[in-house]
C-alpha positions in Angstrom: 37.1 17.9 23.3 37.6 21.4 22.4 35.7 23.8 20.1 37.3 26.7 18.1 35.1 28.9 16.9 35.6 31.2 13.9 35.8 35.3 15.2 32.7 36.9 14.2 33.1 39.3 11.5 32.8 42.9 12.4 29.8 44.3 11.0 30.1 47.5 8.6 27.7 49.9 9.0 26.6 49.9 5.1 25.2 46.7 6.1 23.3 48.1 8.5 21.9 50.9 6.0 21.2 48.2 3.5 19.2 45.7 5.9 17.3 48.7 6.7 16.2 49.4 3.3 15.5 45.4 2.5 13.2 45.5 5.5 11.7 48.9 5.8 8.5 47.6 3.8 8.0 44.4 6.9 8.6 46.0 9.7 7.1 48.5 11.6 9.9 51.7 12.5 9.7 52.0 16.2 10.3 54.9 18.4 12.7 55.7 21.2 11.7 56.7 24.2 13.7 58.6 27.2 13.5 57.1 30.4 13.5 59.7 32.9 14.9 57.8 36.3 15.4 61.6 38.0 18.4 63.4 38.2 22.0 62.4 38.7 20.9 58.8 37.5 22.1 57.0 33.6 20.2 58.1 30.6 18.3 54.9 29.6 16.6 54.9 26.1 14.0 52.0 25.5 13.5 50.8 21.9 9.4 50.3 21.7 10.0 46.8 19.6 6.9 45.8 21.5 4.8 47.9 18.8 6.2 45.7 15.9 3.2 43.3 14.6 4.4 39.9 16.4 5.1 42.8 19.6 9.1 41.4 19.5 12.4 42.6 18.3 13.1 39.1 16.0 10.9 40.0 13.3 14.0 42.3 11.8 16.4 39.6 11.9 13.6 37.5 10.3 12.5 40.1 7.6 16.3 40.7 6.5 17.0 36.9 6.1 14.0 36.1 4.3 14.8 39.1 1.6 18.2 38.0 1.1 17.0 34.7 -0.2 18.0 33.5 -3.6 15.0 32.1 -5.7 16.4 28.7 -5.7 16.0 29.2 -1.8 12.2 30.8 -1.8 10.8 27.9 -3.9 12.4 25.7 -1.4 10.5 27.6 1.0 11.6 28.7 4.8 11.1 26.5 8.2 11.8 27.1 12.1 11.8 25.6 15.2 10.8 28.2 17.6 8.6 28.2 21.1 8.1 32.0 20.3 9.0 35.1 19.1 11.7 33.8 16.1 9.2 31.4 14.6 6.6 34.1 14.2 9.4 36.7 13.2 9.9 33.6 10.0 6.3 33.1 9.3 5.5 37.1 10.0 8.5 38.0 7.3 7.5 34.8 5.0 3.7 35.8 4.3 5.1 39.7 4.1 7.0 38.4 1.5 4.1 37.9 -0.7 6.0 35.4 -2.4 3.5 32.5 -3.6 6.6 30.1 -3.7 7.8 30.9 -0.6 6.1 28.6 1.9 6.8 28.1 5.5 6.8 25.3 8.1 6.5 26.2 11.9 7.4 23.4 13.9 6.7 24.1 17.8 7.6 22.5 21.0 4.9 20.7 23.0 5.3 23.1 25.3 4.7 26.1 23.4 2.0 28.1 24.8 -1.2 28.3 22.6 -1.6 31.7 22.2 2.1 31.6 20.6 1.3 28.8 17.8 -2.2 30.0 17.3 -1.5 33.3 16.1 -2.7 34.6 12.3 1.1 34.9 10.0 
C-alpha cells in the first residue's frame, strides 16, 4: 500500500510577520547568541528557546494555533496528547489565552515523567 502525500505549501513570509504579531503577547522574544568555536570554524548561532516559560521551542507553534481559533472552536475548547513539551506549549498558550471558554484537556502517557504533567499551565 502506498501513500501520496500532498506537497507542503511554501510558506510566505507575511505569514511569518503575522504569527509573530498573534503571538508576541504569549511568548517570551528570545535572544540569539554567537557561538564562538575559534577561528576558521562555522558560525553557529543558538536560539535561547530554553528561556521561554515551558523552557522549549513548541510553545510558538502552540500560541499561534490557539489564536487562530474561531469561537465556535474556543468554546469547544483545545486537547493534546503529549509526553512533553507540545502538551505544555497547548495548556501554556490555552490559559495565556485568558479565554474563560477556552478549556483544555492534557492527556499524558503513563510514562510521562512527573515533573512534565505536574507543572502549573
Amino acid at each position: 500500500m502506498t501513500t501520496s502525500l500532498e506537497p507542503v505549501r511554501p510558506i510566505v513570509l507575511e505569514e511569518i510577520h503575522e504569527a509573530r504579531k498573534r503571538i508576541a503577547g504569549t511568548i517570551v522574544r528570545t535572544p540569539l547568541i554567537r557561538l564562538d568555536l575559534g577561528p576558521g570554524l562555522p558560525d553557529v548561532r543558538l536560539k535561547l528557546e530554553n528561556l521561554q516559560p515551558i523552557n522549549a521551542y513548541k510553545l510558538r507553534g502552540a500560541a499561534n494555533a490557539v489564536a487562530l481559533l474561531s469561537d465556535a472552536e474556543r468554546r469547544r475548547g483545545v486537547w493534546t496528547i503529549s509526553a512533553g513539551n507540545a502538551g505544555q506549549g497547548v495548556a501554556y498558550a490555552a490559559r495565556a489565552a485568558g479565554d474563560d471558554h477556552l478549556g483544555t484537556e492534557f492527556l499524558s502517557l503513563r510514562v510521562s515523567p512527573a515533573g512534565e504533567i505536574l507543572r502549573p499551565w
